[in-house]
Tab-separated table of C-alpha atoms in Angstrom:
chain	number	residue	atom	x	y	z
A	1	UNK	CA	-36.776	114.697	53.417
A	2	UNK	CA	-39.656	112.432	55.151
A	3	UNK	CA	-42.598	113.826	56.283
A	4	UNK	CA	-45.469	113.454	58.979
A	5	UNK	CA	-48.727	112.873	56.801
A	6	UNK	CA	-52.013	113.352	58.479
A	7	UNK	CA	-55.013	112.149	56.463
A	8	UNK	CA	-58.922	113.703	57.539
A	9	UNK	CA	-60.802	111.254	55.742
A	10	UNK	CA	-63.929	109.362	55.498
A	11	UNK	CA	-63.533	105.577	56.695
A	12	UNK	CA	-60.629	103.948	54.299
A	13	UNK	CA	-62.338	100.873	54.219
A	14	UNK	CA	-65.149	102.328	52.427
A	15	UNK	CA	-63.294	103.991	49.224
A	16	UNK	CA	-63.281	102.593	45.650
A	17	UNK	CA	-59.595	102.687	45.143
A	18	UNK	CA	-59.956	103.027	41.519
A	19	UNK	CA	-61.305	106.586	41.375
A	20	UNK	CA	-60.204	107.618	45.147
A	21	UNK	CA	-58.078	110.603	44.098
A	22	UNK	CA	-57.443	110.522	48.123
A	23	UNK	CA	-56.181	107.526	47.679
A	24	UNK	CA	-53.857	108.212	45.028
A	25	UNK	CA	-52.368	111.471	47.043
A	26	UNK	CA	-51.378	108.488	50.129
A	27	UNK	CA	-50.064	106.199	47.230
A	28	UNK	CA	-47.504	108.878	45.585
A	29	UNK	CA	-46.835	110.033	49.737
A	30	UNK	CA	-45.859	106.428	50.841
A	31	UNK	CA	-43.386	106.159	47.432
A	32	UNK	CA	-41.882	109.270	48.630
A	33	UNK	CA	-41.046	107.759	51.842
A	34	UNK	CA	-43.559	109.820	53.852
A	35	UNK	CA	-45.069	108.304	57.056
A	36	UNK	CA	-49.112	108.044	57.094
A	37	UNK	CA	-51.629	108.800	59.914
A	38	UNK	CA	-54.918	108.458	59.601
A	39	UNK	CA	-58.485	109.398	60.936
A	40	UNK	CA	-61.782	110.201	60.721
A	41	UNK	CA	-63.106	113.860	61.085
A	42	UNK	CA	-65.278	112.744	64.146
A	43	UNK	CA	-61.928	111.914	66.148
A	44	UNK	CA	-60.408	115.074	65.847
A	45	UNK	CA	-60.667	116.996	69.360
A	46	UNK	CA	-59.355	120.669	70.573
A	47	UNK	CA	-58.550	121.598	73.858
A	48	UNK	CA	-57.430	124.836	74.778
A	49	UNK	CA	-54.614	125.147	72.114
A	50	UNK	CA	-54.072	121.599	70.965
A	51	UNK	CA	-55.268	120.293	68.662
A	52	UNK	CA	-55.379	116.446	68.675
A	53	UNK	CA	-56.984	113.504	66.679
A	54	UNK	CA	-56.710	109.787	67.540
A	55	UNK	CA	-54.357	108.192	65.007
A	56	UNK	CA	-53.935	104.989	63.082
A	57	UNK	CA	-50.603	104.533	61.598
A	58	UNK	CA	-51.693	103.678	57.967
A	59	UNK	CA	-49.855	101.695	55.200
A	60	UNK	CA	-51.321	101.131	51.598
A	61	UNK	CA	-50.795	99.092	48.486
A	62	UNK	CA	-53.108	99.443	44.789
A	63	UNK	CA	-54.705	96.183	45.598
A	64	UNK	CA	-58.702	96.261	45.641
A	65	UNK	CA	-59.969	94.221	48.763
A	66	UNK	CA	-56.564	94.879	50.807
A	67	UNK	CA	-55.633	98.323	50.249
A	68	UNK	CA	-54.536	99.076	53.384
A	69	UNK	CA	-53.280	98.063	56.748
A	70	UNK	CA	-53.285	100.151	60.703
A	71	UNK	CA	-51.814	99.992	63.451
A	72	UNK	CA	-54.040	100.153	67.088
A	73	UNK	CA	-54.983	103.461	67.853
A	74	UNK	CA	-52.885	106.312	69.318
A	75	UNK	CA	-53.524	110.155	70.611
A	76	UNK	CA	-51.579	112.639	68.674
A	77	UNK	CA	-50.652	116.469	68.914
A	78	UNK	CA	-51.489	116.765	65.344
A	79	UNK	CA	-48.974	120.070	65.654
A	80	UNK	CA	-46.602	117.278	65.669
A	81	UNK	CA	-47.453	116.360	62.083
A	82	UNK	CA	-45.794	118.308	58.705
A	83	UNK	CA	-48.994	117.682	56.863
A	84	UNK	CA	-52.485	117.292	57.215
A	85	UNK	CA	-54.810	115.983	54.147
A	86	UNK	CA	-57.937	117.221	55.164
A	87	UNK	CA	-59.918	115.285	52.384
A	88	UNK	CA	-63.370	114.325	54.118
A	89	UNK	CA	-66.214	114.298	51.358
A	90	UNK	CA	-68.650	117.324	52.089
A	91	UNK	CA	-71.651	118.340	52.890
A	92	UNK	CA	-69.878	121.809	53.609
A	93	UNK	CA	-72.210	121.657	56.602
A	94	UNK	CA	-71.236	122.885	60.355
A	95	UNK	CA	-69.097	119.873	61.421
A	96	UNK	CA	-67.397	120.423	58.054
A	97	UNK	CA	-67.008	124.125	59.395
A	98	UNK	CA	-65.680	122.894	62.665
A	99	UNK	CA	-63.167	120.927	61.139
A	100	UNK	CA	-61.872	123.641	59.722
A	101	UNK	CA	-61.668	126.327	62.937
A	102	UNK	CA	-59.494	123.051	64.452
A	103	UNK	CA	-57.517	122.737	61.803
A	104	UNK	CA	-56.778	126.653	60.853
A	105	UNK	CA	-55.361	126.273	65.102
A	106	UNK	CA	-51.978	124.000	63.607
A	107	UNK	CA	-52.093	126.061	59.755
A	108	UNK	CA	-49.317	126.740	58.461
A	109	UNK	CA	-46.959	125.844	61.038
A	110	UNK	CA	-48.250	122.437	60.051
A	111	UNK	CA	-49.638	122.632	56.819
A	112	UNK	CA	-53.358	121.655	56.024
A	113	UNK	CA	-54.288	121.067	52.365
A	114	UNK	CA	-56.287	122.761	51.494
A	115	UNK	CA	-56.030	125.725	53.674
A	116	UNK	CA	-58.905	125.317	56.252
A	117	UNK	CA	-59.172	129.394	56.135
A	118	UNK	CA	-59.721	129.334	52.447
A	119	UNK	CA	-61.791	126.117	52.594
A	120	UNK	CA	-64.550	127.829	54.631
A	121	UNK	CA	-64.542	131.363	52.927
A	122	UNK	CA	-64.494	129.404	49.754
A	123	UNK	CA	-67.812	127.994	49.276
A	124	UNK	CA	-68.170	125.700	46.145
A	125	UNK	CA	-71.422	127.279	44.631
A	126	UNK	CA	-70.180	130.493	46.100
A	127	UNK	CA	-67.148	131.629	45.344
A	128	UNK	CA	-67.640	130.731	41.551
A	129	UNK	CA	-69.584	133.863	41.603
A	130	UNK	CA	-66.736	135.769	41.898
A	131	UNK	CA	-66.270	134.999	38.111
A	132	UNK	CA	-69.438	136.066	36.995
A	133	UNK	CA	-68.295	136.331	33.229
A	134	UNK	CA	-66.957	133.185	33.216
A	135	UNK	CA	-70.674	131.422	34.255
A	136	UNK	CA	-73.604	131.432	33.391
A	137	UNK	CA	-76.336	133.133	34.435
A	138	UNK	CA	-76.744	131.855	38.159
A	139	UNK	CA	-79.278	132.847	40.930
A	140	UNK	CA	-78.318	131.643	44.530
A	141	UNK	CA	-82.012	132.352	46.431
A	142	UNK	CA	-84.752	130.659	48.252
A	143	UNK	CA	-87.571	133.393	47.152
A	144	UNK	CA	-90.258	131.790	45.038
A	145	UNK	CA	-90.545	134.863	43.312
A	146	UNK	CA	-87.231	135.773	42.012
A	147	UNK	CA	-86.867	132.210	41.118
A	148	UNK	CA	-89.829	132.887	38.768
A	149	UNK	CA	-88.788	135.904	37.564
A	150	UNK	CA	-85.356	133.945	36.818
A	151	UNK	CA	-87.033	130.904	35.217
A	152	UNK	CA	-89.245	133.605	33.562
A	153	UNK	CA	-86.070	135.639	31.482
A	154	UNK	CA	-83.887	132.360	31.071
A	155	UNK	CA	-85.731	129.767	30.100
A	156	UNK	CA	-84.902	126.120	31.156
A	157	UNK	CA	-83.092	126.245	34.472
A	158	UNK	CA	-80.640	123.710	36.637
A	159	UNK	CA	-82.000	123.861	40.266
A	160	UNK	CA	-79.627	122.054	43.257
A	161	UNK	CA	-78.678	122.659	46.859
A	162	UNK	CA	-76.109	125.329	47.537
A	163	UNK	CA	-74.040	122.647	49.374
A	164	UNK	CA	-74.540	119.833	47.816
A	165	UNK	CA	-72.140	117.750	46.143
A	166	UNK	CA	-71.638	114.167	44.080
A	167	UNK	CA	-74.337	115.597	42.417
A	168	UNK	CA	-77.127	115.089	44.883
A	169	UNK	CA	-80.975	116.454	44.418
A	170	UNK	CA	-79.787	118.505	40.458
A	171	UNK	CA	-82.854	118.833	38.674
A	172	UNK	CA	-83.808	119.986	35.103
A	173	UNK	CA	-86.646	122.943	35.296
A	174	UNK	CA	-88.542	124.143	32.160
A	175	UNK	CA	-89.725	127.431	32.457
A	176	UNK	CA	-92.903	126.106	32.538
A	177	UNK	CA	-92.981	122.840	34.454
A	178	UNK	CA	-95.934	121.785	36.310
A	179	UNK	CA	-93.720	119.956	38.947
A	180	UNK	CA	-92.335	123.145	39.890
A	181	UNK	CA	-94.433	124.581	42.342
A	182	UNK	CA	-94.485	120.676	44.665
A	183	UNK	CA	-89.664	120.826	43.822
A	184	UNK	CA	-89.946	124.377	45.442
A	185	UNK	CA	-92.216	122.776	48.004
A	186	UNK	CA	-89.625	120.006	48.792
A	187	UNK	CA	-86.219	122.579	48.417
A	188	UNK	CA	-87.807	124.575	51.042
A	189	UNK	CA	-88.759	121.839	53.425
A	190	UNK	CA	-85.456	120.092	53.200
A	191	UNK	CA	-82.821	123.049	52.652
A	192	UNK	CA	-82.548	125.395	55.250
A	193	UNK	CA	-80.073	128.188	52.975
A	194	UNK	CA	-80.852	129.125	49.467
A	195	UNK	CA	-80.671	127.190	46.370
A	196	UNK	CA	-78.297	127.175	42.907
A	197	UNK	CA	-80.801	128.165	40.420
A	198	UNK	CA	-78.728	127.944	36.596
A	199	UNK	CA	-79.602	128.524	33.388
A	200	UNK	CA	-79.659	125.504	31.574
A	201	UNK	CA	-77.017	124.036	29.213
A	202	UNK	CA	-77.942	122.326	26.337
A	203	UNK	CA	-74.887	120.995	25.588
A	204	UNK	CA	-74.413	119.225	28.871
A	205	UNK	CA	-75.228	115.903	26.740
A	206	UNK	CA	-71.514	116.320	25.699
A	207	UNK	CA	-70.313	116.577	29.035
A	208	UNK	CA	-68.767	118.515	32.089
A	209	UNK	CA	-65.593	118.974	32.186
A	210	UNK	CA	-63.531	117.994	35.272
A	211	UNK	CA	-60.267	119.981	35.167
A	212	UNK	CA	-57.815	119.741	37.579
A	213	UNK	CA	-55.256	122.755	38.798
A	214	UNK	CA	-52.536	122.330	41.503
A	215	UNK	CA	-51.395	125.784	42.713
A	216	UNK	CA	-53.246	127.780	40.206
A	217	UNK	CA	-51.951	126.077	37.395
A	218	UNK	CA	-54.022	123.336	35.155
A	219	UNK	CA	-52.357	120.256	34.916
A	220	UNK	CA	-55.300	117.679	33.820
A	221	UNK	CA	-59.024	116.996	32.416
A	222	UNK	CA	-61.705	114.264	31.927
A	223	UNK	CA	-64.815	114.640	30.087
A	224	UNK	CA	-67.584	113.707	31.883
A	225	UNK	CA	-70.988	112.607	30.129
A	226	UNK	CA	-74.217	111.873	31.480
A	227	UNK	CA	-76.043	108.493	31.567
A	228	UNK	CA	-79.320	108.266	28.945
A	229	UNK	CA	-81.803	109.724	30.404
A	230	UNK	CA	-80.208	111.669	33.237
A	231	UNK	CA	-78.592	115.409	33.326
A	232	UNK	CA	-76.036	114.790	36.209
A	233	UNK	CA	-72.742	113.855	34.675
A	234	UNK	CA	-70.999	112.661	37.816
A	235	UNK	CA	-69.460	109.343	38.216
A	236	UNK	CA	-70.928	108.423	41.093
A	237	UNK	CA	-74.000	108.998	39.594
A	238	UNK	CA	-73.321	106.946	36.346
A	239	UNK	CA	-71.745	109.854	33.954
A	240	UNK	CA	-68.742	108.340	31.495
A	241	UNK	CA	-65.351	109.298	31.794
A	242	UNK	CA	-63.253	110.051	28.450
A	243	UNK	CA	-60.071	111.796	28.031
A	244	UNK	CA	-59.845	115.219	27.153
A	245	UNK	CA	-57.974	118.535	26.320
A	246	UNK	CA	-58.629	121.800	27.225
A	247	UNK	CA	-60.018	124.289	24.609
A	248	UNK	CA	-58.959	127.849	24.306
A	249	UNK	CA	-61.688	128.882	26.350
A	250	UNK	CA	-60.742	126.496	29.104
A	251	UNK	CA	-57.579	127.579	29.595
A	252	UNK	CA	-58.790	131.228	29.588
A	253	UNK	CA	-60.943	130.552	32.528
A	254	UNK	CA	-58.181	128.962	33.959
A	255	UNK	CA	-55.331	131.452	33.717
A	256	UNK	CA	-58.629	133.738	34.890
A	257	UNK	CA	-58.879	131.723	38.419
A	258	UNK	CA	-55.523	130.417	38.627
A	259	UNK	CA	-53.893	133.607	40.590
A	260	UNK	CA	-56.554	133.814	42.646
A	261	UNK	CA	-56.490	129.882	43.726
A	262	UNK	CA	-52.743	130.086	44.242
A	263	UNK	CA	-53.104	133.303	46.198
A	264	UNK	CA	-55.734	131.220	48.546
A	265	UNK	CA	-53.183	128.426	49.124
A	266	UNK	CA	-55.745	126.153	47.544
A	267	UNK	CA	-53.571	123.912	46.376
A	268	UNK	CA	-55.754	120.961	45.170
A	269	UNK	CA	-58.404	122.372	43.092
A	270	UNK	CA	-61.082	121.032	40.700
A	271	UNK	CA	-63.358	123.364	38.411
A	272	UNK	CA	-66.007	122.265	36.399
A	273	UNK	CA	-66.422	123.286	33.047
A	274	UNK	CA	-69.825	122.959	30.638
A	275	UNK	CA	-69.672	124.135	27.261
A	276	UNK	CA	-67.209	126.955	27.959
A	277	UNK	CA	-68.818	127.960	31.121
A	278	UNK	CA	-67.483	127.840	34.304
A	279	UNK	CA	-70.032	125.969	36.867
A	280	UNK	CA	-68.260	125.012	40.298
A	281	UNK	CA	-64.760	125.555	41.660
A	282	UNK	CA	-64.293	122.668	44.281
A	283	UNK	CA	-61.863	123.183	46.867
A	284	UNK	CA	-62.897	120.976	49.986
A	285	UNK	CA	-62.305	117.286	48.405
A	286	UNK	CA	-61.779	117.490	44.877
A	287	UNK	CA	-61.473	114.072	42.750
A	288	UNK	CA	-60.050	113.716	38.839
A	289	UNK	CA	-56.691	112.512	39.572
A	290	UNK	CA	-57.589	108.726	39.539
A	291	UNK	CA	-59.567	109.035	36.239
A	292	UNK	CA	-56.970	111.022	34.474
A	293	UNK	CA	-54.178	108.952	34.889
A	294	UNK	CA	-56.588	105.784	34.510
A	295	UNK	CA	-57.552	107.173	30.685
A	296	UNK	CA	-53.487	107.727	29.795
A	297	UNK	CA	-52.938	110.970	31.223
A	298	UNK	CA	-50.139	112.129	34.580
A	299	UNK	CA	-50.324	110.934	37.943
A	300	UNK	CA	-51.377	114.206	38.990
A	301	UNK	CA	-50.893	113.317	42.962
A	302	UNK	CA	-47.124	114.008	41.815
A	303	UNK	CA	-47.522	117.603	40.983
A	304	UNK	CA	-49.138	117.823	44.093
A	305	UNK	CA	-46.580	116.636	46.280
A	306	UNK	CA	-44.361	118.686	44.725
A	307	UNK	CA	-46.583	121.326	45.540
A	308	UNK	CA	-47.041	120.663	49.441
A	309	UNK	CA	-42.683	119.728	49.290
A	310	UNK	CA	-41.994	123.282	48.684
A	311	UNK	CA	-44.142	125.317	50.580
A	312	UNK	CA	-43.095	122.806	53.734
A	313	UNK	CA	-39.123	123.509	52.545
A	314	UNK	CA	-40.036	126.967	52.247
A	315	UNK	CA	-41.557	126.729	55.681
A	316	UNK	CA	-38.305	124.618	57.063
A	317	UNK	CA	-36.137	126.548	55.245
A	318	UNK	CA	-34.517	123.485	53.736
């Protein structure tokens, strides 16, 4: 079953293919004989009911520095594609939300992965609050008195922007931290929305585990350990990745949230777990597939494409 697959992503010339999940998905799609077309979000347009993009035909190869070739641009109606991979990185801002509204016009006749309606209604640091029993104590607020009361109750906290990504602007704040006032002012000036304040988990030094779920089923994991003198385990921030199996508690977390992920049509999801506590459910552009494969695990892009093809086949009655 040869499909036309459009990928909406950041500029392909800038990606680091060794760790890029989108690139892994493109390699597997091409291996299966699917036709690839590429565009960046700024080339997405809508006129009436038509959603179009100025695209380039794409071929990929797993060679750093020579990983793609493109044909001259052409404008197409995205309803002509079988699948759209919405894979640009956050921030989850109004530009991102606008793109979900536009792609919602063609879904599910053209399968958008992940479902744009559900992505828009599952902000990663808010959706996770549907499962408070799996989380550390967490406050979403920009009210100084509320934050101070939370710190007084729980002691040291992690403080981060609600719609941040990649570990940017994540701070450890102690109960009596003299920098809190300045940090509050900085956040209040920088971010208009509320922030995440979460009880600090000391065992983050042992790792922040990324678990990949496909159609609500846990498929693989990688443990990310922060660099010295940093609380952030994100690999883009210097975190070191190691192979990892799931603990009984982590399997319980996945079994609890999995049915809801599948119900929402969230095919590819990456969750973050620290010391048996769920901290985030990443649905916008989750990563980790290439890291898991590099460390001896399975190539989870296979499972993702199995799930995508099954949905397309069911829609077409194949």
